[in-house]
CSV table of C-alpha atoms in Angstrom, one decimal:
chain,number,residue,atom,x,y,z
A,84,UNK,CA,125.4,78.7,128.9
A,85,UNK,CA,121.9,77.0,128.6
A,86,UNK,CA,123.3,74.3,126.5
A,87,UNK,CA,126.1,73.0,128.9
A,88,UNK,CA,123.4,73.5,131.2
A,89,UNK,CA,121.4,70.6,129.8
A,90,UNK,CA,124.6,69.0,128.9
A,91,UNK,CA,125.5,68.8,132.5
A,92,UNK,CA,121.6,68.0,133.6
A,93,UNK,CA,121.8,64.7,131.4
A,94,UNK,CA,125.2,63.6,132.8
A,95,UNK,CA,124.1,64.1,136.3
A,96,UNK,CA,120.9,62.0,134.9
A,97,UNK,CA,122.6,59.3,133.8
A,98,UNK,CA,124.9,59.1,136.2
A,99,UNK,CA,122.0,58.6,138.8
A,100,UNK,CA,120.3,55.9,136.7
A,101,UNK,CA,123.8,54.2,136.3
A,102,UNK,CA,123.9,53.9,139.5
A,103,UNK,CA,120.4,52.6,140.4
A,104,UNK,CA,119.1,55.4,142.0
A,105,UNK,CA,116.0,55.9,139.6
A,106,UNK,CA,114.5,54.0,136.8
A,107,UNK,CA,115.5,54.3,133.5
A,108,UNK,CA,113.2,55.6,130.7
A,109,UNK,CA,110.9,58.3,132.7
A,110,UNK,CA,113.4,59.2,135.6
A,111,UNK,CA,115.7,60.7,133.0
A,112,UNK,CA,113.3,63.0,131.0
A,113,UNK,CA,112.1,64.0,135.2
A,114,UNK,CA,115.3,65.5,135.7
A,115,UNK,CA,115.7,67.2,132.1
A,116,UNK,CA,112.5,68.5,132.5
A,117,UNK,CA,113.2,69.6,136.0
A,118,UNK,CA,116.3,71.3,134.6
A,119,UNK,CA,115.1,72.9,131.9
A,120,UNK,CA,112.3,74.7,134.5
A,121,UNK,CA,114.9,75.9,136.8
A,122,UNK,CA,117.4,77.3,134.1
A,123,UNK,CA,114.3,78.9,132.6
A,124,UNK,CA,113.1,80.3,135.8
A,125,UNK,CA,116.4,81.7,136.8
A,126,UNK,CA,116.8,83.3,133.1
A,127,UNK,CA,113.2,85.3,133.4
A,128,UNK,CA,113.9,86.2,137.1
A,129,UNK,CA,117.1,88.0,135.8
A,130,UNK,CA,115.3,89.6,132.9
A,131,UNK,CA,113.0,90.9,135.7
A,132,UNK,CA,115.4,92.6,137.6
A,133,UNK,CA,117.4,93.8,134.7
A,134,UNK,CA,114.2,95.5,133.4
A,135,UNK,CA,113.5,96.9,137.3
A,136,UNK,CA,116.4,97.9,137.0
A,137,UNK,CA,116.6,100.3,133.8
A,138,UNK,CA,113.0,101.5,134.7
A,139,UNK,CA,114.7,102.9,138.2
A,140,UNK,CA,117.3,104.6,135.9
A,141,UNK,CA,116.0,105.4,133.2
A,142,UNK,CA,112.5,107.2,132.3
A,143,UNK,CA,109.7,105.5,129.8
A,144,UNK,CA,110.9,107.7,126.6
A,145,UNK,CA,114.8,106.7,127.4
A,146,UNK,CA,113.6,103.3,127.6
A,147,UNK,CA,111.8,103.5,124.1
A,148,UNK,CA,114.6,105.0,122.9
A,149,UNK,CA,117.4,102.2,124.1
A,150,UNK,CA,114.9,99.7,122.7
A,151,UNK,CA,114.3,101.2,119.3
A,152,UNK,CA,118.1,101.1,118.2
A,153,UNK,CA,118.7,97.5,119.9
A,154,UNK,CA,115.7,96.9,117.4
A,155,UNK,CA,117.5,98.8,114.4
A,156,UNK,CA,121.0,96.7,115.2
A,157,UNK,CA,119.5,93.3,115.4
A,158,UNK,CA,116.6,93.8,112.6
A,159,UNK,CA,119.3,92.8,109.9
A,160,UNK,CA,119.2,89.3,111.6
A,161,UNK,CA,117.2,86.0,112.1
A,162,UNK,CA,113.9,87.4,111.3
A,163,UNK,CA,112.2,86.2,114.3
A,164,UNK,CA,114.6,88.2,116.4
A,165,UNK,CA,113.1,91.5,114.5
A,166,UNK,CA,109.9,90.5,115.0
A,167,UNK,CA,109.8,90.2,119.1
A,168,UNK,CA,112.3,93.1,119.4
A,169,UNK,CA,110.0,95.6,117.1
A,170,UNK,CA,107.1,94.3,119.1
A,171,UNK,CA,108.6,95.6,122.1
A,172,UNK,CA,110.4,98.5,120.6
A,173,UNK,CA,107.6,100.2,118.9
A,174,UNK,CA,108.0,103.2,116.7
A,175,UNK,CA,110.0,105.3,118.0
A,176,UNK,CA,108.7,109.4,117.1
A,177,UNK,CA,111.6,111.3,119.1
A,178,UNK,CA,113.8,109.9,116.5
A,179,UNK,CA,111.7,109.5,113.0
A,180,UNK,CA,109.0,112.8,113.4
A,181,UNK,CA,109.6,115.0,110.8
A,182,UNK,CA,111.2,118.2,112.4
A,183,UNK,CA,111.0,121.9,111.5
A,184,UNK,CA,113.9,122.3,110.5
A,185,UNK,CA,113.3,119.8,107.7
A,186,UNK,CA,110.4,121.9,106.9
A,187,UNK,CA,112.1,125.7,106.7
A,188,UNK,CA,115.3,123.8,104.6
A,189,UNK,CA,112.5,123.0,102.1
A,190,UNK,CA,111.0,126.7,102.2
A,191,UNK,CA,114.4,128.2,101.8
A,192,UNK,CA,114.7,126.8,99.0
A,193,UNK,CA,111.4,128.2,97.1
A,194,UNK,CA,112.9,131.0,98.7
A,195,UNK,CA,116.3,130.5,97.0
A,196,UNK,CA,114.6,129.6,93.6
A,197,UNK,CA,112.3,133.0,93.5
A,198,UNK,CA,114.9,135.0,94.7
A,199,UNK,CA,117.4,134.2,91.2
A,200,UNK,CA,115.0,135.7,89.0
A,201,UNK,CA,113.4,139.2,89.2
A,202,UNK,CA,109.9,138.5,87.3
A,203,UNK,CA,108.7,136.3,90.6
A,204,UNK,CA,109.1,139.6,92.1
A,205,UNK,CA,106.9,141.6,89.1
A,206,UNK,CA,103.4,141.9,89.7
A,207,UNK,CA,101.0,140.8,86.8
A,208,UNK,CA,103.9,139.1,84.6
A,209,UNK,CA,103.8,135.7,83.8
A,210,UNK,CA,105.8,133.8,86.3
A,211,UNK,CA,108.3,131.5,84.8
A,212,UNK,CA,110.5,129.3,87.0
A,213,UNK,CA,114.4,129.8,87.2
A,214,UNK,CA,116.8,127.5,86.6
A,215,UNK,CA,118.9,125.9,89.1
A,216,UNK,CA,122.3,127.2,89.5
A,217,UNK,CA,124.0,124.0,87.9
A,218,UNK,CA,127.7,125.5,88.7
A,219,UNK,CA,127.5,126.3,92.6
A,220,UNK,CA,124.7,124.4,93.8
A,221,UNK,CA,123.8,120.5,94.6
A,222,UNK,CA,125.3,117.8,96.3
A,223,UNK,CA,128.9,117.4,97.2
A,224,UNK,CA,130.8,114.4,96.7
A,225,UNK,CA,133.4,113.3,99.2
A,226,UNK,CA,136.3,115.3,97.6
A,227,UNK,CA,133.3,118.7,98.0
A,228,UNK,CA,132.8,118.8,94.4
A,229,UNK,CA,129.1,120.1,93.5
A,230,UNK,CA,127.0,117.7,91.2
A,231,UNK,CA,125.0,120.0,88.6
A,232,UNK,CA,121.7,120.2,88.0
A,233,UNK,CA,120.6,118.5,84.3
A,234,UNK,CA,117.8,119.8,82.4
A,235,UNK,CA,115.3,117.0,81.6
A,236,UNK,CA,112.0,118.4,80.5
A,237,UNK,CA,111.1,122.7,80.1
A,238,UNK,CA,108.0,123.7,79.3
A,239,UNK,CA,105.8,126.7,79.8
A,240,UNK,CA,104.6,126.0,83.0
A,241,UNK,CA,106.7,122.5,83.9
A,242,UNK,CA,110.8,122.6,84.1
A,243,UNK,CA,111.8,118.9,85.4
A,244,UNK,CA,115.7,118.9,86.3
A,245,UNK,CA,117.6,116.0,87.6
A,246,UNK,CA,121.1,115.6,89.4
A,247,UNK,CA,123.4,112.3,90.6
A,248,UNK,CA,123.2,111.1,94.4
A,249,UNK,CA,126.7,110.9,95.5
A,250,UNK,CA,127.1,107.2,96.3
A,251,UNK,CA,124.5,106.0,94.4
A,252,UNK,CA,123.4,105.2,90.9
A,253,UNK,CA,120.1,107.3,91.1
A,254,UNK,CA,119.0,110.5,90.6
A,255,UNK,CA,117.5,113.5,93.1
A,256,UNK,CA,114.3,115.0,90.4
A,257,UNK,CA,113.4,118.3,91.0
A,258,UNK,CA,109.6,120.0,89.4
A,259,UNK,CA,109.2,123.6,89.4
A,260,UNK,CA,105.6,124.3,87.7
A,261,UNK,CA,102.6,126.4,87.8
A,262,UNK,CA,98.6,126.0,88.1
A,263,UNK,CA,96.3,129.0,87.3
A,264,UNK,CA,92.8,127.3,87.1
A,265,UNK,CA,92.9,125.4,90.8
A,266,UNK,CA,93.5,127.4,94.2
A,267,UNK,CA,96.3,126.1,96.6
A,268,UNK,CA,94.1,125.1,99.2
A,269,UNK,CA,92.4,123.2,96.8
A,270,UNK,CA,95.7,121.8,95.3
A,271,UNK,CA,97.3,121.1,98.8
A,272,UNK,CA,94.0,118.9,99.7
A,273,UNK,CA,93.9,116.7,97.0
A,274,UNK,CA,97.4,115.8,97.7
A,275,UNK,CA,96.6,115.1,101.3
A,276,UNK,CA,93.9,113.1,101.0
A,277,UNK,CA,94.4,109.4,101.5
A,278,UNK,CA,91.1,107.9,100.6
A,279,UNK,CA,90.2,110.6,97.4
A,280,UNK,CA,93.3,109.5,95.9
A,281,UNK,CA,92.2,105.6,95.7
A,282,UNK,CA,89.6,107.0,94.1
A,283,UNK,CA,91.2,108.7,91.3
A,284,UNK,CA,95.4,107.3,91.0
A,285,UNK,CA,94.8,104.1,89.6
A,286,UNK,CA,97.9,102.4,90.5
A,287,UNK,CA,97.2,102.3,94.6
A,288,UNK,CA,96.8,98.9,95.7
A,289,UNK,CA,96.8,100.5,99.3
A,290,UNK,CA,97.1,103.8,101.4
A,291,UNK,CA,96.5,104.1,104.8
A,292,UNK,CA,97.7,106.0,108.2
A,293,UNK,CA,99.6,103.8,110.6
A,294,UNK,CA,99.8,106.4,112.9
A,295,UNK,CA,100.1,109.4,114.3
A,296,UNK,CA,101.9,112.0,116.1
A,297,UNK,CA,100.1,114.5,118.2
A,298,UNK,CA,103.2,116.2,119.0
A,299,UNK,CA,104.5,117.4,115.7
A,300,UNK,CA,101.0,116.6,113.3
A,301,UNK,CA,103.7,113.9,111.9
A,302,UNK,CA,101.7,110.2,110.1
A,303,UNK,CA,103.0,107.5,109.1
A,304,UNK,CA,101.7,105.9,106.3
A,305,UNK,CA,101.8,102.3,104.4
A,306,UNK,CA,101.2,103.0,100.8
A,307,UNK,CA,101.5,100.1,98.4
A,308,UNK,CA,101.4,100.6,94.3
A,309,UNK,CA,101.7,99.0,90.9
A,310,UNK,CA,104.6,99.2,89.2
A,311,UNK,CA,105.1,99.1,84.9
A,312,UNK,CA,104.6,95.1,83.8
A,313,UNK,CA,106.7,92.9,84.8
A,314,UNK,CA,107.8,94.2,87.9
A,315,UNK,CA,106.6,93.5,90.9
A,316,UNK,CA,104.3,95.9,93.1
A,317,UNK,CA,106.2,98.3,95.5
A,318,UNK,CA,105.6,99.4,98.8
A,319,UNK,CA,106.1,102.5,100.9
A,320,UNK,CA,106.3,103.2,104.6
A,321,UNK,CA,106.6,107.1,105.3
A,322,UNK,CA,106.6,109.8,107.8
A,323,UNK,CA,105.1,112.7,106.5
A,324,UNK,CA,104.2,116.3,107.6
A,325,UNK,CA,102.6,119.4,106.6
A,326,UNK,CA,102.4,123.0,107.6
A,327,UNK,CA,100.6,126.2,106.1
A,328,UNK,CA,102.3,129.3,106.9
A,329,UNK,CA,99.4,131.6,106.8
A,330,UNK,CA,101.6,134.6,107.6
A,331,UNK,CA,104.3,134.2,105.0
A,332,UNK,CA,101.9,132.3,102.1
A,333,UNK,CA,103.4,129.3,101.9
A,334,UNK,CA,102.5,125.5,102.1
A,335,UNK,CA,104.9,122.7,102.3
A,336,UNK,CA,104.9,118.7,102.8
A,337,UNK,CA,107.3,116.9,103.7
A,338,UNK,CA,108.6,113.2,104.0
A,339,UNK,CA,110.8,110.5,103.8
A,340,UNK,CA,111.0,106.7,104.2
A,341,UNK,CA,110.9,105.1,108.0
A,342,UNK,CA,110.5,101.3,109.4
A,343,UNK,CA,107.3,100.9,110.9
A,344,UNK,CA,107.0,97.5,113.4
A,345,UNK,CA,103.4,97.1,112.5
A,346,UNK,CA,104.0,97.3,108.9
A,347,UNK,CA,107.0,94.4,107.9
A,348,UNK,CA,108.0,93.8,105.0
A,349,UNK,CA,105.7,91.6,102.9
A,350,UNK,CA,107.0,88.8,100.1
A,351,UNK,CA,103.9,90.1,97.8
A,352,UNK,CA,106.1,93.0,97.5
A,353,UNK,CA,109.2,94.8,97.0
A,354,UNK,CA,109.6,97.3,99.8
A,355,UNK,CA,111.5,101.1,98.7
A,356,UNK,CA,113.3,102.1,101.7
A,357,UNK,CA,114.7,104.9,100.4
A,358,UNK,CA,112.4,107.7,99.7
A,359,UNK,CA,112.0,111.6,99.8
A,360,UNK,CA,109.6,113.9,98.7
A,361,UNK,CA,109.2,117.9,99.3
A,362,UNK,CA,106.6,119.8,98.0
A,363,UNK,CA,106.3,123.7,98.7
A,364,UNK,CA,103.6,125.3,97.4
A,365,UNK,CA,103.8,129.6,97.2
A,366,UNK,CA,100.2,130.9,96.2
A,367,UNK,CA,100.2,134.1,93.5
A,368,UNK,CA,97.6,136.0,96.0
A,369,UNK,CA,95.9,134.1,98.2
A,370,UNK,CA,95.3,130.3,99.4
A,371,UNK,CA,91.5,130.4,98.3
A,372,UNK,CA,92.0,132.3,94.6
A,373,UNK,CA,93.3,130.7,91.4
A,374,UNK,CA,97.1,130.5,90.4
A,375,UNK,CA,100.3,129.1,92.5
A,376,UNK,CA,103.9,128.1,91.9
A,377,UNK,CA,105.0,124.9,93.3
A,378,UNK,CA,108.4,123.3,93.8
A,379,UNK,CA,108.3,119.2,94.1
A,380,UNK,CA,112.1,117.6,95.1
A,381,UNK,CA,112.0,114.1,95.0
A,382,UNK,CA,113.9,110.9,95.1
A,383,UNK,CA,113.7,107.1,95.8
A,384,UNK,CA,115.5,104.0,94.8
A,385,UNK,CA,112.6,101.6,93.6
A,386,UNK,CA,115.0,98.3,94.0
A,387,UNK,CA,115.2,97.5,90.5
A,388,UNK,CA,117.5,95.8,88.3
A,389,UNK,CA,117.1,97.7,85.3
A,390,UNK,CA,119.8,100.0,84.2
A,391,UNK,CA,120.3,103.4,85.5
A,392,UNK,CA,118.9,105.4,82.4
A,393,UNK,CA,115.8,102.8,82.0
A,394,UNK,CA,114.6,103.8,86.1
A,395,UNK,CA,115.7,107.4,85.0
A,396,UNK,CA,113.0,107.5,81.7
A,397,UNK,CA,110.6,105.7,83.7
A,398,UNK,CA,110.6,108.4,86.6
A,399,UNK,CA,111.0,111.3,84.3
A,400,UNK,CA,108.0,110.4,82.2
A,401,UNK,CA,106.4,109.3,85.6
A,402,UNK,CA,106.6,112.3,87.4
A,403,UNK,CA,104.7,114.7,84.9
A,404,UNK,CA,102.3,111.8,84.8
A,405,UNK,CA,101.8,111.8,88.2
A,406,UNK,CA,101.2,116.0,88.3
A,407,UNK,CA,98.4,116.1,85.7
A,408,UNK,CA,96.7,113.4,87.2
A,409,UNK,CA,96.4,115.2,90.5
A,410,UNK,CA,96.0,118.2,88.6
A,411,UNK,CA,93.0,116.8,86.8
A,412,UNK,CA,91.6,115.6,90.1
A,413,UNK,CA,92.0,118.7,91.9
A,414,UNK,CA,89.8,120.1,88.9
A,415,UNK,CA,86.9,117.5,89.1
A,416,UNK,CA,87.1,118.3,93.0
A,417,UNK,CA,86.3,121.8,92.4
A,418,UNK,CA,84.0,121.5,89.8
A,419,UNK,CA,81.5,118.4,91.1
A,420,UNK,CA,82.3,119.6,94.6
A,421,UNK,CA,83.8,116.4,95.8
A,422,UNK,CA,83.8,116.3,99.4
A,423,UNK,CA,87.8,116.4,100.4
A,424,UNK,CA,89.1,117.0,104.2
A,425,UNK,CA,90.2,120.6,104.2
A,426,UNK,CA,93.2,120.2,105.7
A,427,UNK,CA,93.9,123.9,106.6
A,428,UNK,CA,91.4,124.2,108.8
A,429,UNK,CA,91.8,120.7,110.5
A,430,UNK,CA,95.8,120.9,111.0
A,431,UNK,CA,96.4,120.1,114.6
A,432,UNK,CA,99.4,122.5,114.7
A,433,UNK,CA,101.6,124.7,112.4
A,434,UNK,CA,105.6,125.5,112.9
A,435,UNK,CA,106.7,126.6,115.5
A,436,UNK,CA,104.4,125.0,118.2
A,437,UNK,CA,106.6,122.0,118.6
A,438,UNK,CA,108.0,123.3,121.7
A,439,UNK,CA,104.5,124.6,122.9
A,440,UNK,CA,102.3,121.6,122.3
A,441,UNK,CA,100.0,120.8,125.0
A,442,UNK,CA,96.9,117.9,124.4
A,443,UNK,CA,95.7,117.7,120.4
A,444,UNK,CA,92.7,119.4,121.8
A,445,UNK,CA,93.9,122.9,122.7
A,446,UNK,CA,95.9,122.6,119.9
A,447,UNK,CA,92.8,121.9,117.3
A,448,UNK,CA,90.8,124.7,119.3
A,449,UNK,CA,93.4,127.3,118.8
A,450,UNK,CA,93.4,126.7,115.2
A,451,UNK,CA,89.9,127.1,114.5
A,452,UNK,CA,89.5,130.4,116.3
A,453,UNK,CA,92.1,132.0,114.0
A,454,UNK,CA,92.0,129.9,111.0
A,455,UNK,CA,90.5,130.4,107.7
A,456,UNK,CA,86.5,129.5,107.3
A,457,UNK,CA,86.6,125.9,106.8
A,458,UNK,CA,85.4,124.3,103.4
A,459,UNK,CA,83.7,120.7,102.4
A,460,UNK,CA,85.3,120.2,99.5
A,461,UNK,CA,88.6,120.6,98.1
């Protein structure tokens, strides 16, 4: 419509200095010029009332909301189209927080896991994690059939299984282990902490919170890291939450890839946006005394082109990598008393108090009058 609108402007031009009316040269460019400012004018005008409009009948959050998928449908186009659209969208946290629901599945599942073998249940035996039950439980195909659970790596204290992502070539990992010389809270800190782990995982180029929910306790985080030679660096944006469960002794983290606006992707790097990670951590006594079981379900699809079983070595042999590293620097927190956030003691708000939120400050305030003595290092 704007095009045949200049079309017809620089008939009507030429027609005038055909027949005299102006001189040629600047007279034409006048009336384009002219044109263009009037179709432009009436286009903003309309936008205007359009946008009056949807604020009379709709509310701000319903706005956000229309916005935010617009966004997500045209962000597969020109990328300057993303770019203004995710600028006005923003991020969107009715739709991407991390719910409770997402937090009790993973907790169910410890559950599930300690409930299949007696000796959890024994007090003062050694704990040993079961295995999975490979026949009636994983994910289901299209036709309902279960995938089983593959034993990768069993150790004393480490079991590692694996199973196939229906429509995919990759593989959901799953970690049940236990620690005896670290405490949970202690465990659960080091894992939280963005700016101790620069400090001791080698492989972050960069970690840092986008933002934040004061709703749900929900971040988002931008988390880029080197990948094996000659593969180009990854990067990670995620939505992540945690809850202790003071009542029933558990701890749990959760999250799972997003799309950020202020975080697009960069050419420097190869962005992974499919990602998941639960942990659930279940301490033997208590969150401040030695010995815990944990249970770490994780998957990702790192965009490579290497074949299925060369990504699946490299993340098996990652993973356990990756566990005694933050194992080893949960022990030289405790022992050089590193300064790490105690995150038990700072959490803005547990499960359950989605519905009952009021401002981040009565929320922090109820927390410290009936949460544990807090602690300066992890």
């Amino acid at each position: 419509m704007f095009s045949r609108r200049l079309v017809g402007a620089a008939a009507a031009a030429a027609a005038v200095v055909a027949a005299g009316a102006v001189p040629r040269g600047g007279g034409l460019l006048a009336l384009l010029a002219n044109q263009c400012r009037f179709v432009t004018g009436l286009r903003v005008r309309r936008a205007q009332q359009i946008a009056q409009l949807y604020g009379r009948l709709y509310s701000e959050s319903a706005r956000l909301v229309l916005l935010g998928r617009l966004w997500r449908r045209l962000r597969g186009r020109a990328g300057h189209v993303s770019a203004v659209m995710a600028a006005v969208a923003g991020f969107v946290w009715d739709e991407e927080r991390i719910k409770e629901e997402e937090l009790q599945r993973s907790i169910d599942e410890m559950k599930r896991l300690e409930e299949m073998s007696a000796v959890f249940q024994s007090p003062g035996v050694e704990r040993h994690p079961p295995e999975p039950k490979s026949q009636t439980e994983g994910n289901e195909d299209s036709g309902g059939k279960k995938a089983p659970w593959e034993m990768v790596m069993d150790k004393k204290h480490f079991k590692l299984w694996r199973r196939p992502i229906t429509g995919s070539h990759h593989y959901q990992y799953r970690v049940f282990g236990t620690y005896t010389d670290v405490t949970p809270r202690q465990f659960f800190n080091v894992q939280l902490d963005t700016e101790y782990r620069k400090k001791w995982d080698a492989l972050v180029i960069k970690l840092e919170v986008i933002e934040r929910d004061v709703i749900s306790g929900s971040e988002v985080l931008h988390w880029v890291t080197h990948f094996p030679y000659p593969m180009y660096s990854r990067d990670y944006v995620y939505v992540r939450r945690y809850s202790v469960d003071q009542e029933n002794n558990v701890m749990v983290l959760v999250s799972r890839a997003v799309e950020h606006p202020s975080v697009p992707e960069s050419p420097e790097f190869v962005r992974v946006k499919s990602y998941e990670s639960q942990m659930v951590i279940r301490p033997h006594k208590s969150f401040d005394e030695n010995g815990f079981d944990y249970l770490l379900t994780y998957s990702d699809n790192p965009q490579t082109v290497f074949p299925r079983y060369c990504v699946s070595w490299m993340v098996s042999s990652g993973m356990p990598d990756f566990l005694e590293k933050l194992h080893m620097a949960t022990l030289k927190a405790k022992n050089m008393e590193i300064k790490v956030k105690d995150y038990i003691s700072s959490k803005p708000v547990e499960m359950g108090s989605e519905a009952k939120a009021t401002t981040p400050s009565s929320e922090r305030k109820n927390e410290s009058s009936c949460g544990p003595a807090r602690i300066e290092y992890a």
